[in-house]
Amino acid sequence: SVSIFVHEVPACAGHAAIRDFQDKNALPLHDSWSSFVRQQIEHLIALDDAIMHSGAVVADPSEATMFYVPAFWSVLVEDVVNHYSQYLDSSSAVAASAASNGLDCISKVFDHLRGSPFYLRNAAYDHFWVAGIQHPLNPIARPACHIEAYDLFAKNMMVLAAGVREYGF
């Protein structure tokens, strides 16, 4: 049977990231991209809820066969791309703001994970995270938006992705 330990993540990457993104963006109701992002957020929340209420979650990491990293990187990347994409390759104050928001938060998550012997034990092959319908399956071309750029083991992690049947997932 599967038992899942849920890693703690910095507040900027967890459920607060979803709330902040929804509040900050005040997404228009009838814009197609906004509808897409809203759908992505609903899928992230549904997957997270399913994991957290699955009955497979354990409090002791030594009892776990899988490790869930509840960091919503797709929301952080979406926020950076929406608000700062034209500045990511510059040294402007706006680029610094982007870094101090979503991109620094991604770094903080991996700093925290590298402090766990369970993350390092199997090179993160037994770790997973949830993704929405866009990221990482349709990644942004900028290296700063690739999760693999933040940690050598990130590419080993499994991705539990939610999608809509029309998108072919």
GROMACS .gro file of N, CA and C in nm:
model
  507
    1SER      N    1   0.084  -0.119   0.000
    1SER     CA    2   0.000   0.000   0.000
    1SER      C    3   0.089   0.125   0.000
    2VAL      N    4   0.032   0.231  -0.047
    2VAL     CA    5   0.104   0.358  -0.058
    2VAL      C    6   0.081   0.440   0.068
    3SER      N    7   0.187   0.495   0.120
    3SER     CA    8   0.176   0.590   0.231
    3SER      C    9   0.252   0.716   0.189
    4ILE      N   10   0.190   0.830   0.215
    4ILE     CA   11   0.241   0.958   0.166
    4ILE      C   12   0.275   1.050   0.282
    5PHE      N   13   0.398   1.099   0.281
    5PHE     CA   14   0.438   1.203   0.376
    5PHE      C   15   0.429   1.336   0.301
    6VAL      N   16   0.373   1.436   0.366
    6VAL     CA   17   0.358   1.568   0.305
    6VAL      C   18   0.466   1.660   0.361
    7HIS      N   19   0.556   1.703   0.275
    7HIS     CA   20   0.661   1.797   0.316
    7HIS      C   21   0.600   1.932   0.351
    8GLU      N   22   0.661   1.998   0.444
    8GLU     CA   23   0.626   2.139   0.469
    8GLU      C   24   0.697   2.221   0.363
    9VAL      N   25   0.630   2.323   0.314
    9VAL     CA   26   0.691   2.414   0.217
    9VAL      C   27   0.674   2.557   0.267
   10PRO      N   28   0.760   2.648   0.224
   10PRO     CA   29   0.741   2.788   0.262
   10PRO      C   30   0.601   2.837   0.223
   11ALA      N   31   0.544   2.923   0.303
   11ALA     CA   32   0.408   2.972   0.280
   11ALA      C   33   0.391   3.032   0.141
   12CYS      N   34   0.495   3.093   0.089
   12CYS     CA   35   0.484   3.157  -0.042
   12CYS      C   36   0.457   3.059  -0.154
   13ALA      N   37   0.481   2.930  -0.134
   13ALA     CA   38   0.464   2.829  -0.239
   13ALA      C   39   0.340   2.743  -0.223
   14GLY      N   40   0.281   2.744  -0.106
   14GLY     CA   41   0.168   2.656  -0.079
   14GLY      C   42   0.034   2.720  -0.111
   15HIS      N   43  -0.063   2.695  -0.027
   15HIS     CA   44  -0.199   2.745  -0.050
   15HIS      C   45  -0.203   2.898  -0.055
   16ALA      N   46  -0.112   2.963   0.016
   16ALA     CA   47  -0.106   3.109   0.012
   16ALA      C   48  -0.074   3.158  -0.129
   17ALA      N   49   0.005   3.082  -0.203
   17ALA     CA   50   0.039   3.122  -0.340
   17ALA      C   51  -0.087   3.126  -0.426
   18ILE      N   52  -0.175   3.031  -0.408
   18ILE     CA   53  -0.300   3.030  -0.484
   18ILE      C   54  -0.387   3.149  -0.445
   19ARG      N   55  -0.401   3.171  -0.314
   19ARG     CA   56  -0.484   3.284  -0.268
   19ARG      C   57  -0.425   3.416  -0.316
   20ASP      N   58  -0.292   3.433  -0.303
   20ASP     CA   59  -0.228   3.557  -0.346
   20ASP      C   60  -0.246   3.579  -0.495
   21PHE      N   61  -0.232   3.474  -0.573
   21PHE     CA   62  -0.246   3.486  -0.718
   21PHE      C   63  -0.389   3.527  -0.754
   22GLN      N   64  -0.486   3.464  -0.691
   22GLN     CA   65  -0.625   3.498  -0.720
   22GLN      C   66  -0.656   3.641  -0.679
   23ASP      N   67  -0.608   3.684  -0.562
   23ASP     CA   68  -0.633   3.819  -0.513
   23ASP      C   69  -0.561   3.923  -0.597
   24LYS      N   70  -0.434   3.899  -0.625
   24LYS     CA   71  -0.350   3.996  -0.694
   24LYS      C   72  -0.397   4.019  -0.837
   25ASN      N   73  -0.440   3.915  -0.902
   25ASN     CA   74  -0.471   3.926  -1.044
   25ASN      C   75  -0.612   3.972  -1.073
   26ALA      N   76  -0.703   3.950  -0.979
   26ALA     CA   77  -0.843   3.986  -1.003
   26ALA      C   78  -0.878   3.953  -1.148
   27LEU      N   79  -0.867   3.827  -1.180
   27LEU     CA   80  -0.883   3.781  -1.318
   27LEU      C   81  -1.019   3.821  -1.374
   28PRO      N   82  -1.021   3.876  -1.496
   28PRO     CA   83  -1.149   3.909  -1.559
   28PRO      C   84  -1.234   3.783  -1.576
   29LEU      N   85  -1.362   3.796  -1.567
   29LEU     CA   86  -1.450   3.680  -1.573
   29LEU      C   87  -1.463   3.619  -1.712
   30HIS      N   88  -1.451   3.698  -1.817
   30HIS     CA   89  -1.479   3.647  -1.951
   30HIS      C   90  -1.357   3.641  -2.041
   31ASP      N   91  -1.240   3.664  -1.989
   31ASP     CA   92  -1.117   3.655  -2.067
   31ASP      C   93  -1.079   3.507  -2.079
   32SER      N   94  -1.045   3.459  -2.198
   32SER     CA   95  -1.020   3.316  -2.217
   32SER      C   96  -0.897   3.268  -2.140
   33TRP      N   97  -0.789   3.348  -2.137
   33TRP     CA   98  -0.671   3.306  -2.062
   33TRP      C   99  -0.701   3.301  -1.913
   34SER      N  100  -0.777   3.396  -1.865
   34SER     CA  101  -0.815   3.397  -1.723
   34SER      C  102  -0.898   3.274  -1.689
   35SER      N  103  -0.986   3.235  -1.779
   35SER     CA  104  -1.065   3.114  -1.757
   35SER      C  105  -0.974   2.991  -1.751
   36PHE      N  106  -0.875   2.988  -1.838
   36PHE     CA  107  -0.777   2.880  -1.840
   36PHE      C  108  -0.702   2.873  -1.707
   37VAL      N  109  -0.656   2.989  -1.657
   37VAL     CA  110  -0.582   2.994  -1.531
   37VAL      C  111  -0.672   2.955  -1.415
   38ARG      N  112  -0.797   3.003  -1.415
   38ARG     CA  113  -0.891   2.964  -1.310
   38ARG      C  114  -0.910   2.812  -1.308
   39GLN      N  115  -0.921   2.754  -1.427
   39GLN     CA  116  -0.935   2.609  -1.438
   39GLN      C  117  -0.812   2.539  -1.382
   40GLN      N  118  -0.695   2.590  -1.414
   40GLN     CA  119  -0.571   2.533  -1.362
   40GLN      C  120  -0.571   2.535  -1.210
   41ILE      N  121  -0.610   2.646  -1.152
   41ILE     CA  122  -0.613   2.659  -1.007
   41ILE      C  123  -0.713   2.562  -0.946
   42GLU      N  124  -0.830   2.548  -1.008
   42GLU     CA  125  -0.929   2.453  -0.957
   42GLU      C  126  -0.874   2.310  -0.961
   43HIS      N  127  -0.799   2.277  -1.065
   43HIS     CA  128  -0.741   2.143  -1.075
   43HIS      C  129  -0.632   2.122  -0.969
   44LEU      N  130  -0.551   2.223  -0.946
   44LEU     CA  131  -0.448   2.212  -0.842
   44LEU      C  132  -0.513   2.187  -0.706
   45ILE      N  133  -0.614   2.263  -0.676
   45ILE     CA  134  -0.683   2.249  -0.548
   45ILE      C  135  -0.748   2.111  -0.537
   46ALA      N  136  -0.810   2.064  -0.645
   46ALA     CA  137  -0.875   1.932  -0.642
   46ALA      C  138  -0.774   1.821  -0.620
   47LEU      N  139  -0.661   1.826  -0.689
   47LEU     CA  140  -0.558   1.724  -0.670
   47LEU      C  141  -0.502   1.728  -0.528
   48ASP      N  142  -0.473   1.848  -0.481
   48ASP     CA  143  -0.421   1.863  -0.345
   48ASP      C  144  -0.520   1.808  -0.243
   49ASP      N  145  -0.647   1.842  -0.257
   49ASP     CA  146  -0.750   1.791  -0.166
   49ASP      C  147  -0.759   1.639  -0.171
   50ALA      N  148  -0.752   1.583  -0.291
   50ALA     CA  149  -0.760   1.437  -0.306
   50ALA      C  150  -0.644   1.369  -0.234
   51ILE      N  151  -0.526   1.425  -0.245
   51ILE     CA  152  -0.409   1.368  -0.177
   51ILE      C  153  -0.424   1.381  -0.026
   52MET      N  154  -0.456   1.501   0.018
   52MET     CA  155  -0.462   1.528   0.161
   52MET      C  156  -0.573   1.450   0.232
   53HIS      N  157  -0.680   1.415   0.160
   53HIS     CA  158  -0.792   1.342   0.219
   53HIS      C  159  -0.798   1.197   0.173
   54SER      N  160  -0.688   1.147   0.120
   54SER     CA  161  -0.686   1.011   0.064
   54SER      C  162  -0.682   0.901   0.170
   55GLY      N  163  -0.644   0.936   0.290
   55GLY     CA  164  -0.627   0.834   0.393
   55GLY      C  165  -0.489   0.771   0.389
   56ALA      N  166  -0.407   0.811   0.292
   56ALA     CA  167  -0.273   0.754   0.278
   56ALA      C  168  -0.165   0.841   0.342
   57VAL      N  169  -0.202   0.958   0.393
   57VAL     CA  170  -0.105   1.052   0.449
   57VAL      C  171  -0.059   1.002   0.587
   58VAL      N  172   0.073   1.002   0.606
   58VAL     CA  173   0.132   0.962   0.734
   58VAL      C  174   0.210   1.079   0.794
   59ALA      N  175   0.219   1.081   0.926
   59ALA     CA  176   0.290   1.190   0.995
   59ALA      C  177   0.440   1.166   1.003
   60ASP      N  178   0.482   1.041   0.997
   60ASP     CA  179   0.623   1.005   1.012
   60ASP      C  180   0.684   0.976   0.874
   61PRO      N  181   0.782   1.055   0.832
   61PRO     CA  182   0.839   1.032   0.698
   61PRO      C  183   0.906   0.896   0.683
   62SER      N  184   0.950   0.836   0.792
   62SER     CA  185   1.013   0.705   0.781
   62SER      C  186   0.911   0.595   0.745
   63GLU      N  187   0.783   0.623   0.760
   63GLU     CA  188   0.678   0.528   0.724
   63GLU      C  189   0.629   0.547   0.581
   64ALA      N  190   0.677   0.651   0.513
   64ALA     CA  191   0.624   0.685   0.381
   64ALA      C  192   0.692   0.609   0.268
   65THR      N  193   0.612   0.579   0.167
   65THR     CA  194   0.665   0.523   0.042
   65THR      C  195   0.673   0.630  -0.066
   66MET      N  196   0.597   0.737  -0.049
   66MET     CA  197   0.594   0.851  -0.142
   66MET      C  198   0.598   0.980  -0.060
   67PHE      N  199   0.645   1.086  -0.124
   67PHE     CA  200   0.657   1.216  -0.057
   67PHE      C  201   0.594   1.323  -0.146
   68TYR      N  202   0.496   1.391  -0.091
   68TYR     CA  203   0.424   1.496  -0.163
   68TYR      C  204   0.484   1.631  -0.128
   69VAL      N  205   0.515   1.709  -0.230
   69VAL     CA  206   0.566   1.845  -0.213
   69VAL      C  207   0.452   1.938  -0.255
   70PRO      N  208   0.378   1.994  -0.158
   70PRO     CA  209   0.262   2.075  -0.191
   70PRO      C  210   0.298   2.219  -0.228
   71ALA      N  211   0.388   2.232  -0.322
   71ALA     CA  212   0.428   2.363  -0.374
   71ALA      C  213   0.362   2.381  -0.509
   72PHE      N  214   0.293   2.491  -0.526
   72PHE     CA  215   0.219   2.516  -0.650
   72PHE      C  216   0.303   2.601  -0.744
   73TRP      N  217   0.407   2.536  -0.798
   73TRP     CA  218   0.502   2.606  -0.883
   73TRP      C  219   0.438   2.663  -1.007
   74SER      N  220   0.340   2.595  -1.062
   74SER     CA  221   0.277   2.646  -1.184
   74SER      C  222   0.212   2.782  -1.159
   75VAL      N  223   0.158   2.803  -1.040
   75VAL     CA  224   0.099   2.933  -1.007
   75VAL      C  225   0.209   3.039  -0.993
   76LEU      N  226   0.319   3.002  -0.929
   76LEU     CA  227   0.430   3.097  -0.913
   76LEU      C  228   0.487   3.136  -1.049
   77VAL      N  229   0.507   3.039  -1.135
   77VAL     CA  230   0.561   3.067  -1.268
   77VAL      C  231   0.461   3.150  -1.348
   78GLU      N  232   0.335   3.116  -1.340
   78GLU     CA  233   0.231   3.191  -1.411
   78GLU      C  234   0.230   3.337  -1.367
   79ASP      N  235   0.244   3.361  -1.238
   79ASP     CA  236   0.246   3.496  -1.185
   79ASP      C  237   0.366   3.574  -1.240
   80VAL      N  238   0.482   3.513  -1.239
   80VAL     CA  239   0.602   3.579  -1.290
   80VAL      C  240   0.587   3.610  -1.438
   81VAL      N  241   0.541   3.513  -1.514
   81VAL     CA  242   0.527   3.533  -1.659
   81VAL      C  243   0.422   3.639  -1.690
   82ASN      N  244   0.310   3.637  -1.619
   82ASN     CA  245   0.205   3.736  -1.643
   82ASN      C  246   0.249   3.878  -1.615
   83HIS      N  247   0.325   3.897  -1.507
   83HIS     CA  248   0.356   4.033  -1.463
   83HIS      C  249   0.496   4.082  -1.498
   84TYR      N  250   0.589   3.990  -1.522
   84TYR     CA  251   0.727   4.033  -1.533
   84TYR      C  252   0.802   3.977  -1.653
   85SER      N  253   0.736   3.906  -1.744
   85SER     CA  254   0.807   3.832  -1.848
   85SER      C  255   0.900   3.919  -1.931
   86GLN      N  256   0.861   4.040  -1.963
   86GLN     CA  257   0.947   4.122  -2.046
   86GLN      C  258   1.072   4.169  -1.972
   87TYR      N  259   1.077   4.150  -1.840
   87TYR     CA  260   1.190   4.197  -1.761
   87TYR      C  261   1.282   4.086  -1.711
   88LEU      N  262   1.246   3.959  -1.733
   88LEU     CA  263   1.320   3.848  -1.672
   88LEU      C  264   1.467   3.845  -1.712
   89ASP      N  265   1.501   3.893  -1.830
   89ASP     CA  266   1.639   3.888  -1.876
   89ASP      C  267   1.714   4.019  -1.851
   90SER      N  268   1.659   4.106  -1.769
   90SER     CA  269   1.724   4.234  -1.745
   90SER      C  270   1.764   4.247  -1.599
   91SER      N  271   1.832   4.354  -1.568
   91SER     CA  272   1.874   4.379  -1.430
   91SER      C  273   1.791   4.492  -1.369
   92SER      N  274   1.673   4.518  -1.423
   92SER     CA  275   1.589   4.627  -1.376
   92SER      C  276   1.529   4.598  -1.239
   93ALA      N  277   1.472   4.702  -1.181
   93ALA     CA  278   1.404   4.687  -1.052
   93ALA      C  279   1.285   4.593  -1.065
   94VAL      N  280   1.220   4.593  -1.182
   94VAL     CA  281   1.106   4.505  -1.203
   94VAL      C  282   1.153   4.359  -1.204
   95ALA      N  283   1.269   4.334  -1.267
   95ALA     CA  284   1.325   4.198  -1.266
   95ALA      C  285   1.357   4.155  -1.124
   96ALA      N  286   1.408   4.247  -1.044
   96ALA     CA  287   1.437   4.216  -0.903
   96ALA      C  288   1.309   4.183  -0.828
   97SER      N  289   1.202   4.254  -0.860
   97SER     CA  290   1.073   4.226  -0.796
   97SER      C  291   1.023   4.087  -0.833
   98ALA      N  292   1.039   4.050  -0.961
   98ALA     CA  293   0.998   3.915  -1.004
   98ALA      C  294   1.076   3.810  -0.928
   99ALA      N  295   1.206   3.832  -0.915
   99ALA     CA  296   1.290   3.736  -0.844
   99ALA      C  297   1.250   3.725  -0.698
  100SER      N  298   1.216   3.837  -0.636
  100SER     CA  299   1.182   3.833  -0.493
  100SER      C  300   1.043   3.775  -0.470
  101ASN      N  301   0.966   3.760  -0.575
  101ASN     CA  302   0.833   3.701  -0.562
  101ASN      C  303   0.840   3.552  -0.592
  102GLY      N  304   0.791   3.511  -0.704
  102GLY     CA  305   0.779   3.369  -0.736
  102GLY      C  306   0.910   3.295  -0.749
  103LEU      N  307   1.009   3.355  -0.814
  103LEU     CA  308   1.132   3.281  -0.840
  103LEU      C  309   1.211   3.253  -0.712
  104ASP      N  310   1.219   3.350  -0.623
  104ASP     CA  311   1.286   3.325  -0.495
  104ASP      C  312   1.210   3.221  -0.413
  105CYS      N  313   1.080   3.221  -0.424
  105CYS     CA  314   1.001   3.124  -0.351
  105CYS      C  315   1.031   2.982  -0.398
  106ILE      N  316   1.047   2.963  -0.529
  106ILE     CA  317   1.083   2.831  -0.581
  106ILE      C  318   1.217   2.788  -0.524
  107SER      N  319   1.312   2.880  -0.518
  107SER     CA  320   1.444   2.850  -0.458
  107SER      C  321   1.431   2.811  -0.312
  108LYS      N  322   1.344   2.881  -0.239
  108LYS     CA  323   1.326   2.850  -0.096
  108LYS      C  324   1.271   2.708  -0.077
  109VAL      N  325   1.181   2.667  -0.164
  109VAL     CA  326   1.126   2.531  -0.154
  109VAL      C  327   1.238   2.429  -0.168
  110PHE      N  328   1.321   2.445  -0.270
  110PHE     CA  329   1.428   2.348  -0.290
  110PHE      C  330   1.535   2.355  -0.182
  111ASP      N  331   1.560   2.474  -0.128
  111ASP     CA  332   1.652   2.484  -0.013
  111ASP      C  333   1.598   2.401   0.103
  112HIS      N  334   1.468   2.411   0.126
  112HIS     CA  335   1.404   2.336   0.234
  112HIS      C  336   1.410   2.184   0.206
  113LEU      N  337   1.380   2.145   0.083
  113LEU     CA  338   1.382   2.002   0.049
  113LEU      C  339   1.522   1.943   0.064
  114ARG      N  340   1.623   2.017   0.021
  114ARG     CA  341   1.761   1.965   0.033
  114ARG      C  342   1.803   1.945   0.178
  115GLY      N  343   1.732   2.006   0.270
  115GLY     CA  344   1.759   1.985   0.412
  115GLY      C  345   1.698   1.856   0.466
  116SER      N  346   1.620   1.788   0.384
  116SER     CA  347   1.555   1.664   0.427
  116SER      C  348   1.633   1.543   0.378
  117PRO      N  349   1.670   1.452   0.469
  117PRO     CA  350   1.739   1.330   0.425
  117PRO      C  351   1.650   1.243   0.336
  118PHE      N  352   1.519   1.260   0.347
  118PHE     CA  353   1.428   1.179   0.266
  118PHE      C  354   1.426   1.227   0.121
  119TYR      N  355   1.451   1.354   0.099
  119TYR     CA  356   1.459   1.407  -0.038
  119TYR      C  357   1.585   1.356  -0.106
  120LEU      N  358   1.693   1.357  -0.033
  120LEU     CA  359   1.822   1.317  -0.089
  120LEU      C  360   1.838   1.166  -0.099
  121ARG      N  361   1.769   1.092  -0.014
  121ARG     CA  362   1.785   0.948  -0.003
  121ARG      C  363   1.773   0.875  -0.137
  122ASN      N  364   1.670   0.904  -0.212
  122ASN     CA  365   1.647   0.839  -0.341
  122ASN      C  366   1.653   0.938  -0.457
  123ALA      N  367   1.729   1.043  -0.439
  123ALA     CA  368   1.744   1.146  -0.543
  123ALA      C  369   1.609   1.200  -0.590
  124ALA      N  370   1.512   1.206  -0.500
  124ALA     CA  371   1.377   1.261  -0.522
  124ALA      C  372   1.290   1.176  -0.614
  125TYR      N  373   1.333   1.056  -0.649
  125TYR     CA  374   1.250   0.971  -0.734
  125TYR      C  375   1.120   0.929  -0.665
  126ASP      N  376   1.114   0.937  -0.534
  126ASP     CA  377   0.993   0.900  -0.461
  126ASP      C  378   0.912   1.023  -0.419
  127HIS      N  379   0.941   1.137  -0.481
  127HIS     CA  380   0.871   1.262  -0.452
  127HIS      C  381   0.782   1.300  -0.570
  128PHE      N  382   0.674   1.372  -0.540
  128PHE     CA  383   0.587   1.420  -0.647
  128PHE      C  384   0.525   1.553  -0.609
  129TRP      N  385   0.478   1.623  -0.710
  129TRP     CA  386   0.407   1.749  -0.693
  129TRP      C  387   0.293   1.753  -0.792
  130VAL      N  388   0.200   1.845  -0.771
  130VAL     CA  389   0.085   1.855  -0.861
  130VAL      C  390   0.106   1.971  -0.957
  131ALA      N  391   0.055   1.953  -1.077
  131ALA     CA  392   0.063   2.057  -1.178
  131ALA      C  393  -0.075   2.081  -1.236
  132GLY      N  394  -0.094   2.200  -1.283
  132GLY     CA  395  -0.220   2.233  -1.349
  132GLY      C  396  -0.214   2.191  -1.494
  133ILE      N  397  -0.302   2.245  -1.573
  133ILE     CA  398  -0.314   2.202  -1.711
  133ILE      C  399  -0.210   2.267  -1.802
  134GLN      N  400  -0.132   2.361  -1.750
  134GLN     CA  401  -0.033   2.423  -1.836
  134GLN      C  402   0.109   2.379  -1.801
  135HIS      N  403   0.151   2.408  -1.682
  135HIS     CA  404   0.291   2.387  -1.644
  135HIS      C  405   0.303   2.253  -1.572
  136PRO      N  406   0.394   2.167  -1.597
  136PRO     CA  407   0.513   2.176  -1.682
  136PRO      C  408   0.493   2.119  -1.822
  137LEU      N  409   0.372   2.078  -1.855
  137LEU     CA  410   0.352   2.010  -1.982
  137LEU      C  411   0.363   2.103  -2.102
  138ASN      N  412   0.352   2.231  -2.081
  138ASN     CA  413   0.370   2.330  -2.185
  138ASN      C  414   0.462   2.437  -2.126
  139PRO      N  415   0.589   2.403  -2.102
  139PRO     CA  416   0.676   2.492  -2.025
  139PRO      C  417   0.709   2.621  -2.099
  140ILE      N  418   0.731   2.723  -2.019
  140ILE     CA  419   0.774   2.852  -2.070
  140ILE      C  420   0.921   2.839  -2.108
  141ALA      N  421   0.961   2.900  -2.216
  141ALA     CA  422   1.097   2.880  -2.269
  141ALA      C  423   1.207   2.940  -2.181
  142ARG      N  424   1.177   3.033  -2.095
  142ARG     CA  425   1.280   3.098  -2.015
  142ARG      C  426   1.335   3.004  -1.908
  143PRO      N  427   1.467   2.992  -1.899
  143PRO     CA  428   1.527   2.902  -1.799
  143PRO      C  429   1.483   2.932  -1.656
  144ALA      N  430   1.458   3.058  -1.625
  144ALA     CA  431   1.417   3.095  -1.489
  144ALA      C  432   1.282   3.034  -1.452
  145CYS      N  433   1.205   2.991  -1.551
  145CYS     CA  434   1.073   2.934  -1.527
  145CYS      C  435   1.073   2.782  -1.531
  146HIS      N  436   1.188   2.720  -1.545
  146HIS     CA  437   1.198   2.574  -1.547
  146HIS      C  438   1.235   2.526  -1.408
  147ILE      N  439   1.152   2.443  -1.351
  147ILE     CA  440   1.175   2.392  -1.216
  147ILE      C  441   1.309   2.320  -1.208
  148GLU      N  442   1.349   2.253  -1.315
  148GLU     CA  443   1.475   2.178  -1.316
  148GLU      C  444   1.596   2.268  -1.297
  149ALA      N  445   1.583   2.397  -1.322
  149ALA     CA  446   1.695   2.490  -1.306
  149ALA      C  447   1.728   2.516  -1.159
  150TYR      N  448   1.638   2.480  -1.070
  150TYR     CA  449   1.655   2.511  -0.929
  150TYR      C  450   1.719   2.399  -0.848
  151ASP      N  451   1.716   2.278  -0.901
  151ASP     CA  452   1.769   2.165  -0.824
  151ASP      C  453   1.797   2.050  -0.919
  152LEU      N  454   1.908   1.982  -0.897
  152LEU     CA  455   1.946   1.870  -0.983
  152LEU      C  456   1.845   1.755  -0.979
  153PHE      N  457   1.780   1.737  -0.864
  153PHE     CA  458   1.687   1.626  -0.849
  153PHE      C  459   1.544   1.660  -0.894
  154ALA      N  460   1.517   1.783  -0.926
  154ALA     CA  461   1.380   1.823  -0.963
  154ALA      C  462   1.327   1.742  -1.080
  155LYS      N  463   1.414   1.712  -1.175
  155LYS     CA  464   1.369   1.635  -1.293
  155LYS      C  465   1.333   1.492  -1.258
  156ASN      N  466   1.377   1.444  -1.142
  156ASN     CA  467   1.345   1.308  -1.099
  156ASN      C  468   1.207   1.297  -1.034
  157MET      N  469   1.153   1.409  -0.990
  157MET     CA  470   1.024   1.408  -0.922
  157MET      C  471   0.912   1.375  -1.020
  158MET      N  472   0.813   1.304  -0.972
  158MET     CA  473   0.694   1.275  -1.052
  158MET      C  474   0.601   1.396  -1.049
  159VAL      N  475   0.526   1.411  -1.155
  159VAL     CA  476   0.429   1.520  -1.164
  159VAL      C  477   0.290   1.459  -1.178
  160LEU      N  478   0.204   1.491  -1.086
  160LEU     CA  479   0.065   1.450  -1.094
  160LEU      C  480  -0.009   1.566  -1.159
  161ALA      N  481  -0.049   1.548  -1.283
  161ALA     CA  482  -0.108   1.658  -1.360
  161ALA      C  483  -0.257   1.637  -1.380
  162ALA      N  484  -0.329   1.747  -1.370
  162ALA     CA  485  -0.472   1.745  -1.397
  162ALA      C  486  -0.495   1.816  -1.529
  163GLY      N  487  -0.591   1.770  -1.601
  163GLY     CA  488  -0.620   1.835  -1.727
  163GLY      C  489  -0.765   1.818  -1.766
  164VAL      N  490  -0.794   1.876  -1.875
  164VAL     CA  491  -0.928   1.868  -1.932
  164VAL      C  492  -0.915   1.779  -2.055
  165ARG      N  493  -1.006   1.688  -2.072
  165ARG     CA  494  -0.999   1.589  -2.179
  165ARG      C  495  -0.972   1.653  -2.315
  166GLU      N  496  -1.026   1.770  -2.343
  166GLU     CA  497  -1.006   1.834  -2.472
  166GLU      C  498  -0.861   1.871  -2.498
  167TYR      N  499  -0.781   1.882  -2.392
  167TYR     CA  500  -0.641   1.917  -2.408
  167TYR      C  501  -0.555   1.795  -2.437
  168GLY      N  502  -0.614   1.678  -2.438
  168GLY     CA  503  -0.541   1.557  -2.475
  168GLY      C  504  -0.465   1.489  -2.364
  169PHE      N  505  -0.492   1.521  -2.239
  169PHE     CA  506  -0.418   1.458  -2.129
  169PHE      C  507  -0.490   1.334  -2.082
   0.00000   0.00000   0.00000
